[in-house]
Amino acid sequence: MRAALGLLRGHRSRLALAALLAAVMVLAGVGLLATSGYLVARAAQHPETVLSLMLAATGVRFFGLTRAVVRYLERLVAHDVTLRLVASLRRRLFLRLLPRLPVAADGSRSADLLGRVVDDADELQTVPLKLLAPVLAALLVAGVTVALVALLSPAAAITTAALLVLGGGLVPVVLASLGERLGARESALRARRRVLLVDSLQGAQELWVFGRVDAYRRRLAELDGRLERLAFARAALQGVRDGSGAAIALLGPWAVLLSVLPALRAGSLAPLALLPLALGVTGAFEALPPLSEAAERRGRVRAAAGRVREVVERAPTVPDDGAAPLPAGARLELLGVRYGYPRGTALDDVTLWLEPGRRVALVGPSGSGKSTLLRLAARLADPQQGCVRLGGRDVRELRLDDLRSRLAVVPQQVRLFPTTVRANLTLALPDAPDEALWQALHEAGVAPTIAGLPAGLDTVLGEFGARLSAGERQRLALARALLKPAPLLLLDEPTAHLDTWTERRLLRRLLAPSDRAVLLATHRLVELDAVDEILVLDAGRVVQRGRHPELAGSPGLYRRLLQAQRGELLGAAPSDDVGPAGGPATFGGATRA
């Protein structure tokens, strides 16, 4: 709850105003019933002139109009602070979540993260309207009511206070202990159901192919059944809550009347005060039902606040606390970097450098550390040992936005947004003219495909770029990177989904001499005689480095990879007998064919 209260910074004055208006609304109801009771009781005495009733009649009109106006203002202010709170909360969540990506938030699933940003934020928006304002208003109403009743009868004031504590404190606390457990269980089950539902929808094709639809449907039905049982339990709890509140509100005035009988017999209390007293106390009990609802909601709010706190308190993947000016040079250096995952070391003492015009390739078996090295270069992670420098300055001293303004990255897993081709491209350069867009598409080899779409650049691609094939999505992401005016281009398997001839044509364009530096991670040894240096990685270490001719002519991992790929192309098993002439002539040379 402290976390939920902390979210109200900047909104406390509006919250206090909402609570005050809610209290004034209830007190206006108390005044309306009390003056109405006095008017009825005084009229029953048949006064000599109707003028003696004018003050009471005016009071009834005043309190009635006040109650209506204040209720409107209270709703207006309460919903204003609620909407302001949820807007600022979602913004804070989004801004706190971004630095903790893009490594899937340490294993968190996208549906669960979405639920925390949307559903849990929606639950927290009820804090001012359904939790704090009713409590503050009830305290104010109880204090004013007990003080007014004490002017007529101390015994009635004590009875009224006891009834308000019973109906607004003890009963809600008892019910809250049950409702809190229900709320926490319901929040957890809804999160599990959301994850399962999103997984089922996104993987529907695989579920049908492998015949697992019924299994997922049964799991979903099981969660729905458990949620339904929780809903029944919550409804039963709500019935007990509403019933107890109604009983206290109905029996309370009778208890107050019984408490004033001694004073009535002694003559210290006029009979005319009985009806206003009973009706006024009845009006005060209007502040109690929201307290029971707040107590029941407290469990769900605590669960939501805990889930939100897990996100905002998680350490960022890479802290963005640098403030040094961006250096003029664009030389990128990775010096003795080491990085490990829980399963083992991914990189160990790797050094390379890149500057505009230089082309470097990273090759090696799957899991050798190529993608991890690119992540360190793009500062999607920080090395555990060693450092990464840009223009001679440690990248941790730079703002992330400044650093990444020098980088254009194509990750292995391409993400296209379900919007138009133009919108996907202009992420890299928002004000890019159509000529620049078509030029980037041409360089990526996907211009004919986009030109053939129904609306060209304005064609909506659909979810995950569904209108394009995997290779076309890859090339569109490459076009987006080429559009960005960055001197350093980082590519992770950019041709993984392409046929051999398209791959060769594309790599020739990318690796042609230019002012842009290229760092290419690939498992296919194609067109690598065009790069300035090749780093061969194995188990996170650089086992060979050099240019293509010397690596192909020397025994080692690069030569074995070259043989294996050549064997795949020719349908022959690789051997260790291929010499320098056989390697480059039949494979390295073929890459230029």
Coordinates of C-alpha atoms in Angstrom, one line a residue:
M1 CA 0.0 0.0 0.0
R2 CA 2.9 2.4 0.6
A3 CA 3.8 1.8 -3.1
A4 CA 0.3 2.7 -4.1
L5 CA 0.3 5.8 -1.9
G6 CA 3.7 6.9 -3.3
L7 CA 2.1 7.0 -6.7
L8 CA -0.1 9.9 -5.5
R9 CA 2.7 12.4 -5.4
G10 CA 1.5 15.5 -7.3
H11 CA -2.1 14.5 -6.9
R12 CA -2.6 14.9 -3.2
S13 CA -4.3 18.3 -3.3
R14 CA -6.9 17.0 -5.8
L15 CA -7.4 13.9 -3.7
A16 CA -7.9 16.0 -0.6
L17 CA -10.5 18.1 -2.4
A18 CA -12.3 15.0 -3.6
A19 CA -12.4 13.6 -0.1
L20 CA -13.7 17.0 1.3
L21 CA -16.4 17.1 -1.4
A22 CA -17.5 13.5 -0.6
A23 CA -17.7 14.4 3.1
V24 CA -19.7 17.6 2.4
M25 CA -22.0 15.5 0.2
V26 CA -22.7 13.0 3.0
L27 CA -23.0 15.8 5.6
A28 CA -25.5 17.6 3.3
G29 CA -27.5 14.3 3.4
V30 CA -27.3 14.3 7.2
G31 CA -28.5 17.9 7.3
L32 CA -31.3 17.1 4.8
L33 CA -32.7 14.2 6.9
A34 CA -32.3 16.0 10.2
T35 CA -34.1 19.2 9.0
S36 CA -36.7 17.1 7.3
G37 CA -37.3 15.2 10.6
Y38 CA -37.5 18.5 12.5
L39 CA -39.9 19.9 9.9
V40 CA -42.2 16.8 10.2
A41 CA -42.0 16.8 14.0
R42 CA -42.7 20.5 14.3
A43 CA -45.6 20.4 11.9
A44 CA -47.1 17.5 13.9
Q45 CA -47.3 20.0 16.8
H46 CA -49.7 22.2 14.8
P47 CA -47.8 25.5 15.3
E48 CA -49.9 28.7 15.4
T49 CA -48.3 30.2 12.3
V50 CA -46.6 28.5 9.3
L51 CA -43.8 31.0 9.6
S52 CA -42.3 28.9 12.3
L53 CA -41.7 26.2 9.7
M54 CA -40.0 28.5 7.1
L55 CA -36.5 28.1 8.5
A56 CA -36.7 24.3 8.5
A57 CA -38.3 24.3 5.0
T58 CA -35.5 26.6 3.7
G59 CA -33.0 24.2 5.3
V60 CA -34.4 21.2 3.5
R61 CA -34.2 23.1 0.1
F62 CA -30.6 24.2 0.9
F63 CA -29.3 20.8 1.9
G64 CA -31.1 19.1 -1.0
L65 CA -29.6 21.5 -3.6
T66 CA -26.2 21.4 -1.9
R67 CA -26.1 17.7 -1.9
A68 CA -26.9 17.5 -5.7
V69 CA -24.3 20.2 -6.6
V70 CA -21.6 18.8 -4.4
R71 CA -22.1 15.3 -5.6
Y72 CA -21.5 16.5 -9.2
L73 CA -18.4 18.4 -8.2
E74 CA -17.1 15.4 -6.2
R75 CA -17.6 13.0 -9.2
L76 CA -15.8 15.6 -11.4
V77 CA -12.8 16.0 -9.2
A78 CA -12.5 12.3 -8.2
H79 CA -12.5 11.1 -11.8
D80 CA -10.1 13.9 -12.8
V81 CA -7.6 12.8 -10.2
T82 CA -8.1 9.2 -11.2
L83 CA -7.5 9.7 -14.9
R84 CA -4.5 11.9 -14.1
L85 CA -3.1 9.2 -11.9
V86 CA -3.5 6.4 -14.4
A87 CA -2.0 8.5 -17.2
S88 CA 1.1 9.3 -15.1
L89 CA 1.3 5.8 -13.7
R90 CA 1.3 4.2 -17.2
R91 CA 3.9 6.8 -18.4
R92 CA 6.1 6.0 -15.4
L93 CA 5.7 2.3 -15.9
F94 CA 6.6 2.6 -19.6
L95 CA 9.6 4.8 -19.0
R96 CA 10.9 2.5 -16.2
L97 CA 10.3 -0.6 -18.3
L98 CA 12.2 0.5 -21.4
P99 CA 15.6 0.6 -19.8
R100 CA 15.0 -3.0 -18.5
L101 CA 14.5 -4.2 -22.0
P102 CA 15.3 -5.6 -24.6
V103 CA 16.3 -8.8 -22.9
A104 CA 12.7 -9.7 -22.3
A105 CA 12.9 -8.2 -18.9
D106 CA 14.9 -11.1 -17.5
G107 CA 12.5 -13.7 -18.7
S108 CA 9.2 -11.9 -18.1
R109 CA 6.6 -12.7 -20.8
S110 CA 5.2 -10.0 -23.0
A111 CA 1.6 -10.8 -22.0
D112 CA 2.5 -10.5 -18.3
L113 CA 4.3 -7.2 -18.8
L114 CA 1.3 -5.9 -20.8
G115 CA -1.0 -6.9 -17.9
R116 CA 1.1 -5.0 -15.4
V117 CA 1.1 -1.9 -17.6
V118 CA -2.6 -2.1 -18.4
D119 CA -4.6 -4.2 -15.9
D120 CA -2.6 -3.6 -12.8
A121 CA -2.4 0.1 -13.6
D122 CA -6.2 0.1 -14.0
E123 CA -6.5 -1.5 -10.6
L124 CA -4.3 1.1 -9.0
Q125 CA -6.3 3.9 -10.5
T126 CA -9.0 3.0 -8.0
V127 CA -6.8 4.0 -5.1
P128 CA -8.0 7.6 -4.9
L129 CA -11.6 7.0 -5.9
K130 CA -12.4 3.7 -4.1
L131 CA -9.9 3.6 -1.3
L132 CA -8.5 6.8 0.1
A133 CA -11.3 9.3 -0.6
P134 CA -14.0 7.1 1.1
V135 CA -11.8 6.6 4.2
L136 CA -11.0 10.3 4.5
A137 CA -14.6 11.3 3.9
A138 CA -15.9 8.8 6.4
L139 CA -13.5 10.0 9.1
L140 CA -14.6 13.6 8.5
V141 CA -18.3 12.7 8.5
A142 CA -18.0 10.6 11.6
G143 CA -16.2 13.3 13.5
V144 CA -18.7 16.0 12.6
T145 CA -21.8 13.8 13.2
V146 CA -20.6 12.6 16.6
A147 CA -19.8 16.2 17.6
L148 CA -23.3 17.5 16.6
V149 CA -25.1 14.6 18.3
A150 CA -23.0 15.2 21.4
L151 CA -24.7 18.7 21.6
L152 CA -28.0 17.0 22.1
S153 CA -27.0 13.8 24.1
P154 CA -23.6 12.5 25.1
A155 CA -25.1 9.0 25.4
A156 CA -26.4 9.2 21.8
A157 CA -22.9 10.4 20.7
I158 CA -21.2 7.4 22.3
T159 CA -23.7 5.1 20.7
T160 CA -23.3 6.7 17.3
A161 CA -19.5 6.5 17.5
A162 CA -19.7 2.8 18.5
L163 CA -22.0 2.0 15.6
L164 CA -19.8 3.9 13.1
V165 CA -16.7 2.1 14.3
L166 CA -18.5 -1.2 14.1
G167 CA -19.9 -0.6 10.6
G168 CA -16.9 1.3 9.2
G169 CA -14.1 -0.4 11.0
L170 CA -14.5 -3.8 12.5
V171 CA -16.8 -5.4 9.9
P172 CA -14.7 -4.1 6.9
V173 CA -11.5 -5.3 8.6
V174 CA -12.8 -8.8 9.1
L175 CA -14.1 -8.9 5.6
A176 CA -10.9 -7.4 4.2
S177 CA -8.8 -10.4 5.6
L178 CA -10.9 -12.7 3.5
G179 CA -11.1 -10.3 0.5
E180 CA -7.4 -9.7 0.4
R181 CA -6.6 -13.4 -0.1
L182 CA -9.3 -13.6 -2.8
G183 CA -8.0 -10.5 -4.5
A184 CA -4.4 -11.7 -4.5
R185 CA -5.4 -15.2 -5.9
E186 CA -7.6 -13.6 -8.5
S187 CA -4.8 -11.2 -9.7
A188 CA -2.4 -14.1 -10.0
L189 CA -4.8 -16.3 -11.9
R190 CA -5.8 -13.5 -14.3
A191 CA -2.1 -12.9 -15.0
R192 CA -1.6 -16.7 -15.8
R193 CA -4.8 -16.7 -17.9
R194 CA -3.6 -13.7 -19.9
V195 CA -0.2 -15.3 -20.6
L196 CA -1.8 -18.6 -21.7
L197 CA -4.3 -16.8 -23.9
V198 CA -1.7 -14.7 -25.7
D199 CA 0.6 -17.7 -26.1
S200 CA -2.4 -19.7 -27.6
L201 CA -3.3 -17.0 -30.0
Q202 CA 0.3 -16.3 -31.1
G203 CA 1.1 -20.0 -31.5
A204 CA -2.3 -21.1 -32.8
Q205 CA -0.7 -22.5 -36.0
E206 CA 1.8 -24.6 -34.1
L207 CA -0.9 -25.9 -31.7
W208 CA -3.1 -27.0 -34.6
V209 CA -0.2 -28.7 -36.4
F210 CA 0.9 -30.6 -33.3
G211 CA -2.6 -31.4 -32.1
R212 CA -2.3 -29.5 -28.8
V213 CA -5.3 -27.2 -29.2
D214 CA -7.5 -29.3 -26.9
A215 CA -4.8 -29.4 -24.2
Y216 CA -4.4 -25.6 -24.2
R217 CA -8.2 -25.3 -24.3
R218 CA -8.5 -27.5 -21.2
R219 CA -5.9 -25.5 -19.4
L220 CA -7.7 -22.3 -20.2
A221 CA -11.0 -23.8 -19.1
E222 CA -9.4 -24.9 -15.8
L223 CA -8.2 -21.3 -15.2
D224 CA -11.7 -20.0 -16.1
G225 CA -13.3 -22.4 -13.7
R226 CA -11.0 -21.3 -10.9
L227 CA -11.7 -17.7 -11.6
E228 CA -15.4 -18.4 -11.7
R229 CA -15.2 -20.0 -8.3
L230 CA -13.3 -17.0 -7.0
A231 CA -15.9 -14.7 -8.5
F232 CA -18.7 -16.7 -6.6
A233 CA -16.7 -16.4 -3.4
R234 CA -16.2 -12.7 -3.9
A235 CA -19.9 -12.3 -4.6
A236 CA -20.8 -14.1 -1.4
L237 CA -18.4 -11.9 0.5
Q238 CA -20.0 -8.9 -1.1
G239 CA -23.4 -10.1 0.0
V240 CA -22.2 -10.4 3.5
R241 CA -20.7 -7.0 3.3
D242 CA -23.8 -5.3 1.9
G243 CA -26.1 -7.2 4.3
S244 CA -24.1 -6.3 7.4
G245 CA -23.9 -2.7 6.3
A246 CA -27.7 -2.5 5.7
A247 CA -28.4 -4.1 9.1
I248 CA -26.2 -1.6 10.9
A249 CA -27.8 1.3 9.0
L250 CA -31.3 0.1 9.9
L251 CA -30.8 -0.9 13.5
G252 CA -28.4 2.0 14.3
P253 CA -31.1 4.7 14.7
W254 CA -33.1 2.5 17.0
A255 CA -30.1 2.0 19.2
V256 CA -29.5 5.7 19.3
L257 CA -33.2 6.3 20.3
L258 CA -32.9 3.7 23.1
S259 CA -29.7 5.4 24.4
V260 CA -31.6 8.7 24.8
L261 CA -34.6 7.3 26.7
P262 CA -33.2 8.2 30.1
A263 CA -32.5 11.8 29.0
L264 CA -36.0 11.9 27.6
R265 CA -37.6 10.7 30.9
A266 CA -35.5 13.2 32.8
G267 CA -36.6 16.0 30.7
S268 CA -33.1 17.0 29.6
L269 CA -33.9 16.2 25.9
A270 CA -37.0 17.6 24.2
P271 CA -39.2 15.1 22.3
L272 CA -38.9 17.4 19.3
A273 CA -35.3 16.3 18.9
L274 CA -36.0 12.6 18.6
L275 CA -36.9 12.4 14.9
P276 CA -34.1 14.8 13.7
L277 CA -31.7 12.8 15.8
A278 CA -32.7 9.4 14.4
L279 CA -32.9 10.6 10.8
G280 CA -29.6 12.5 11.0
V281 CA -27.8 9.5 12.3
T282 CA -29.3 7.5 9.5
G283 CA -27.8 9.9 7.0
A284 CA -24.3 9.5 8.6
F285 CA -24.4 5.7 7.8
E286 CA -24.3 6.6 4.1
A287 CA -20.5 7.0 4.5
L288 CA -20.1 3.4 5.5
P289 CA -20.8 1.2 2.4
P290 CA -17.8 2.7 0.5
L291 CA -15.6 1.6 3.4
S292 CA -16.6 -2.0 3.1
E293 CA -16.0 -1.9 -0.7
A294 CA -12.6 -0.3 -0.1
A295 CA -11.7 -3.0 2.4
E296 CA -12.7 -5.7 -0.1
R297 CA -10.8 -4.0 -2.9
R298 CA -7.6 -3.6 -0.8
G299 CA -6.4 -7.1 -1.6
R300 CA -6.5 -6.6 -5.3
V301 CA -4.8 -3.2 -5.0
R302 CA -2.0 -4.7 -2.9
A303 CA -1.5 -7.5 -5.4
A304 CA -1.5 -5.1 -8.3
A305 CA 0.9 -2.7 -6.5
G306 CA 3.3 -5.5 -5.8
R307 CA 3.3 -6.6 -9.4
V308 CA 3.9 -3.1 -10.6
R309 CA 6.7 -2.6 -8.0
E310 CA 8.5 -5.7 -9.3
V311 CA 8.7 -3.9 -12.7
V312 CA 9.7 -0.4 -11.5
E313 CA 12.3 -1.6 -8.9
R314 CA 14.0 -4.1 -11.2
A315 CA 17.6 -3.0 -12.1
P316 CA 17.9 -1.6 -15.6
T317 CA 19.7 -3.8 -18.1
V318 CA 22.0 -0.9 -18.9
P319 CA 21.9 2.2 -16.7
D320 CA 21.5 5.4 -18.6
D321 CA 23.3 7.7 -16.2
G322 CA 26.1 9.0 -18.5
A323 CA 26.4 12.7 -19.1
A324 CA 29.6 13.1 -21.2
P325 CA 29.4 14.9 -24.5
L326 CA 29.3 12.7 -27.6
P327 CA 32.9 12.5 -29.0
A328 CA 33.5 13.6 -32.6
G329 CA 35.1 10.3 -33.7
A330 CA 33.1 7.2 -34.6
R331 CA 35.7 4.6 -33.8
L332 CA 34.1 1.8 -31.9
E333 CA 36.4 -0.4 -29.8
L334 CA 35.7 -3.5 -27.7
L335 CA 38.7 -4.2 -25.5
G336 CA 39.1 -7.5 -23.7
V337 CA 35.3 -7.8 -23.2
R338 CA 33.9 -10.7 -21.2
Y339 CA 30.3 -11.6 -20.7
G340 CA 28.5 -14.6 -19.2
Y341 CA 25.0 -15.9 -18.8
P342 CA 23.8 -18.2 -15.9
R343 CA 24.4 -21.2 -18.2
G344 CA 28.1 -20.2 -18.8
T345 CA 30.5 -17.8 -20.4
A346 CA 29.4 -16.3 -23.7
L347 CA 32.5 -14.1 -24.5
D348 CA 35.9 -14.3 -23.0
D349 CA 38.6 -11.6 -23.7
V350 CA 37.5 -10.5 -27.1
T351 CA 38.9 -7.4 -28.7
L352 CA 38.0 -5.7 -32.0
W353 CA 37.7 -2.2 -33.5
L354 CA 35.5 -0.6 -36.1
E355 CA 35.5 2.8 -37.7
P356 CA 33.8 4.3 -40.8
G357 CA 34.9 2.5 -43.9
R358 CA 36.0 -0.7 -42.1
R359 CA 34.2 -4.0 -42.5
V360 CA 34.5 -6.7 -39.9
A361 CA 32.8 -10.1 -39.9
L362 CA 32.1 -12.4 -36.9
V363 CA 31.8 -16.1 -37.8
G364 CA 31.6 -19.3 -35.8
P365 CA 29.3 -22.1 -34.8
S366 CA 25.9 -21.4 -33.2
G367 CA 26.3 -20.3 -29.6
S368 CA 29.9 -19.1 -30.1
G369 CA 29.1 -15.5 -28.9
K370 CA 28.5 -13.6 -32.2
S371 CA 25.1 -12.1 -31.2
T372 CA 26.3 -11.4 -27.7
L373 CA 29.2 -9.4 -29.1
L374 CA 26.8 -7.4 -31.2
R375 CA 24.7 -6.7 -28.2
L376 CA 27.7 -5.4 -26.3
A377 CA 28.6 -3.2 -29.3
A378 CA 25.1 -1.7 -29.4
R379 CA 25.1 -1.4 -25.6
L380 CA 22.1 -3.6 -25.2
A381 CA 24.2 -5.1 -22.4
D382 CA 27.4 -4.1 -20.6
P383 CA 30.5 -6.3 -20.4
Q384 CA 31.3 -7.9 -17.1
Q385 CA 35.0 -7.3 -17.8
G386 CA 36.7 -5.0 -20.3
C387 CA 35.1 -2.0 -21.9
V388 CA 33.5 -0.7 -25.0
R389 CA 34.6 2.7 -26.3
L390 CA 33.3 5.1 -28.8
G391 CA 35.7 7.8 -30.0
G392 CA 38.0 6.9 -27.2
R393 CA 35.4 7.4 -24.5
D394 CA 33.8 4.6 -22.5
V395 CA 30.2 4.2 -23.7
R396 CA 29.0 4.0 -20.1
E397 CA 29.9 7.7 -19.8
L398 CA 27.6 8.6 -22.7
R399 CA 23.8 9.0 -22.9
L400 CA 22.2 6.0 -24.5
D401 CA 20.4 8.2 -27.1
D402 CA 23.7 9.8 -28.0
L403 CA 25.5 6.5 -28.4
R404 CA 22.8 4.9 -30.4
S405 CA 22.5 7.9 -32.7
R406 CA 25.9 6.6 -34.1
L407 CA 24.6 3.0 -34.6
A408 CA 22.2 1.4 -37.0
V409 CA 21.3 -2.2 -35.9
V410 CA 19.5 -5.1 -37.6
P411 CA 18.9 -7.8 -34.9
Q412 CA 18.5 -11.5 -35.6
Q413 CA 14.9 -11.4 -34.5
V414 CA 13.3 -8.7 -36.7
R415 CA 10.4 -6.7 -35.2
L416 CA 7.9 -5.0 -37.6
F417 CA 5.0 -3.1 -36.3
P418 CA 1.5 -3.7 -37.5
T419 CA 1.3 -0.5 -39.4
T420 CA 2.3 0.8 -42.8
V421 CA 5.7 0.2 -44.6
R422 CA 6.3 3.9 -44.4
A423 CA 5.8 4.1 -40.6
N424 CA 8.1 1.1 -40.1
L425 CA 10.8 2.7 -42.2
T426 CA 10.5 6.2 -40.7
L427 CA 11.3 4.9 -37.2
A428 CA 14.9 5.4 -38.3
L429 CA 14.4 8.8 -39.9
P430 CA 11.0 10.4 -39.2
D431 CA 11.1 13.1 -41.8
A432 CA 12.6 11.0 -44.6
P433 CA 11.2 11.9 -48.1
D434 CA 9.9 9.1 -50.3
E435 CA 13.0 9.2 -52.5
A436 CA 15.1 8.3 -49.5
L437 CA 12.7 5.5 -48.5
W438 CA 12.8 4.0 -52.0
Q439 CA 16.6 4.3 -52.1
A440 CA 16.9 2.4 -48.8
L441 CA 14.5 -0.3 -50.1
H442 CA 16.5 -0.6 -53.3
E443 CA 19.8 -1.0 -51.4
A444 CA 18.1 -3.7 -49.3
G445 CA 16.8 -5.5 -52.4
V446 CA 13.2 -5.3 -51.4
A447 CA 12.0 -2.3 -53.5
P448 CA 10.2 -4.5 -56.1
T449 CA 8.3 -6.3 -53.4
I450 CA 7.1 -3.1 -51.8
A451 CA 6.2 -1.5 -55.1
G452 CA 4.0 -4.6 -55.8
L453 CA 2.0 -4.1 -52.6
P454 CA -1.6 -2.7 -53.1
A455 CA -0.7 0.7 -51.6
G456 CA 3.0 0.7 -51.9
L457 CA 4.6 2.5 -49.0
D458 CA 1.2 3.0 -47.4
T459 CA 0.4 -0.7 -47.3
V460 CA -0.5 -2.0 -43.8
L461 CA 1.8 -4.9 -43.0
G462 CA -0.4 -6.6 -40.4
E463 CA 0.7 -8.3 -37.2
F464 CA 4.5 -9.0 -37.2
G465 CA 4.6 -8.0 -40.8
A466 CA 2.3 -10.9 -41.9
R467 CA 2.0 -9.6 -45.5
L468 CA 5.7 -10.3 -46.1
S469 CA 7.8 -13.4 -46.1
A470 CA 10.5 -13.9 -43.5
G471 CA 13.2 -12.9 -46.0
E472 CA 11.2 -9.8 -47.1
R473 CA 10.8 -8.8 -43.4
Q474 CA 14.5 -9.2 -42.9
R475 CA 15.3 -7.0 -45.9
L476 CA 12.7 -4.4 -44.8
A477 CA 14.4 -4.2 -41.4
L478 CA 17.7 -3.8 -43.2
A479 CA 16.3 -1.0 -45.3
R480 CA 15.2 0.7 -42.1
A481 CA 18.8 0.5 -40.7
L482 CA 20.3 1.8 -44.0
L483 CA 17.9 4.7 -43.9
K484 CA 19.4 5.9 -40.6
P485 CA 22.3 8.3 -41.1
A486 CA 24.6 6.4 -38.7
P487 CA 28.3 5.7 -39.4
L488 CA 28.3 2.3 -37.8
L489 CA 26.1 -0.5 -39.1
L490 CA 25.7 -3.7 -36.9
L491 CA 24.1 -6.7 -38.7
D492 CA 23.2 -10.0 -37.0
E493 CA 22.5 -12.7 -39.5
P494 CA 20.9 -10.2 -42.0
T495 CA 20.6 -12.9 -44.8
A496 CA 19.3 -15.8 -42.6
H497 CA 16.1 -16.2 -44.6
L498 CA 17.3 -15.5 -48.1
D499 CA 18.2 -17.7 -51.0
T500 CA 21.8 -18.0 -52.1
W501 CA 21.7 -15.6 -55.0
T502 CA 19.7 -12.9 -53.2
E503 CA 22.1 -13.3 -50.2
R504 CA 25.1 -12.7 -52.4
R505 CA 23.7 -9.7 -54.2
L506 CA 22.7 -8.1 -50.9
L507 CA 26.0 -8.7 -49.2
R508 CA 27.9 -7.3 -52.2
R509 CA 25.9 -4.0 -51.7
L510 CA 26.4 -4.0 -47.9
L511 CA 30.1 -4.8 -48.0
A512 CA 31.0 -2.6 -50.9
P513 CA 33.5 0.2 -49.9
S514 CA 31.7 3.2 -48.4
D515 CA 31.9 5.7 -45.5
R516 CA 29.8 3.5 -43.3
A517 CA 31.4 0.8 -41.1
V518 CA 29.9 -2.7 -41.1
L519 CA 30.0 -5.3 -38.3
L520 CA 28.5 -8.5 -39.7
A521 CA 27.7 -11.6 -37.6
T522 CA 27.0 -14.5 -39.8
H523 CA 27.2 -18.3 -39.9
R524 CA 27.4 -18.4 -43.7
L525 CA 30.8 -17.7 -45.2
V526 CA 29.6 -15.8 -48.2
E527 CA 31.3 -12.7 -49.8
L528 CA 33.7 -12.6 -46.9
D529 CA 36.7 -11.9 -49.1
A530 CA 35.3 -8.3 -49.2
V531 CA 35.7 -7.6 -45.5
D532 CA 38.8 -6.2 -43.9
E533 CA 39.0 -8.6 -41.0
I534 CA 37.2 -11.9 -40.0
L535 CA 37.0 -12.9 -36.3
V536 CA 36.4 -16.6 -35.8
L537 CA 34.7 -17.3 -32.5
D538 CA 34.4 -20.6 -30.7
A539 CA 33.0 -21.0 -27.2
G540 CA 33.2 -17.2 -26.7
R541 CA 36.9 -16.8 -27.6
V542 CA 38.6 -15.6 -30.8
V543 CA 40.4 -18.6 -32.1
Q544 CA 41.4 -17.1 -35.5
R545 CA 41.4 -13.6 -37.1
G546 CA 42.5 -12.3 -40.4
R547 CA 41.3 -11.9 -44.0
H548 CA 39.5 -14.6 -46.0
P549 CA 42.4 -15.9 -48.1
E550 CA 44.8 -16.4 -45.2
L551 CA 42.2 -18.0 -43.0
A552 CA 40.9 -20.3 -45.8
G553 CA 44.5 -21.4 -46.5
S554 CA 45.4 -22.2 -42.9
P555 CA 44.3 -25.2 -40.8
G556 CA 41.7 -24.2 -38.2
L557 CA 38.0 -23.7 -37.5
Y558 CA 37.4 -21.2 -40.3
R559 CA 38.7 -23.7 -42.9
R560 CA 36.5 -26.5 -41.4
L561 CA 33.5 -24.2 -41.5
L562 CA 34.3 -23.4 -45.1
Q563 CA 34.6 -27.1 -45.9
A564 CA 31.4 -27.9 -44.2
Q565 CA 29.4 -25.3 -46.0
R566 CA 31.0 -26.3 -49.3
G567 CA 30.0 -29.9 -48.6
E568 CA 26.4 -28.8 -48.0
L569 CA 26.3 -27.0 -51.3
L570 CA 27.9 -29.9 -53.2
G571 CA 26.2 -32.7 -51.2
A572 CA 29.5 -34.1 -50.1
A573 CA 30.9 -34.8 -46.6
P574 CA 33.5 -32.4 -45.5
S575 CA 37.1 -33.5 -45.1
D576 CA 40.3 -32.0 -43.7
D577 CA 42.2 -32.4 -47.0
V578 CA 41.1 -29.3 -48.8
G579 CA 44.0 -27.0 -49.3
P580 CA 44.2 -23.3 -49.9
A581 CA 43.5 -23.7 -53.6
G582 CA 40.5 -25.9 -53.1
G583 CA 38.9 -23.7 -50.5
P584 CA 38.8 -20.2 -52.0
A585 CA 38.7 -21.5 -55.6
T586 CA 35.6 -23.6 -55.2
F587 CA 33.8 -21.8 -52.4
G588 CA 35.3 -18.4 -51.7
G589 CA 35.6 -17.7 -55.3
A590 CA 32.1 -19.0 -56.0
T591 CA 30.8 -16.4 -53.6
R592 CA 31.7 -13.8 -56.3
A593 CA 29.9 -15.8 -59.0

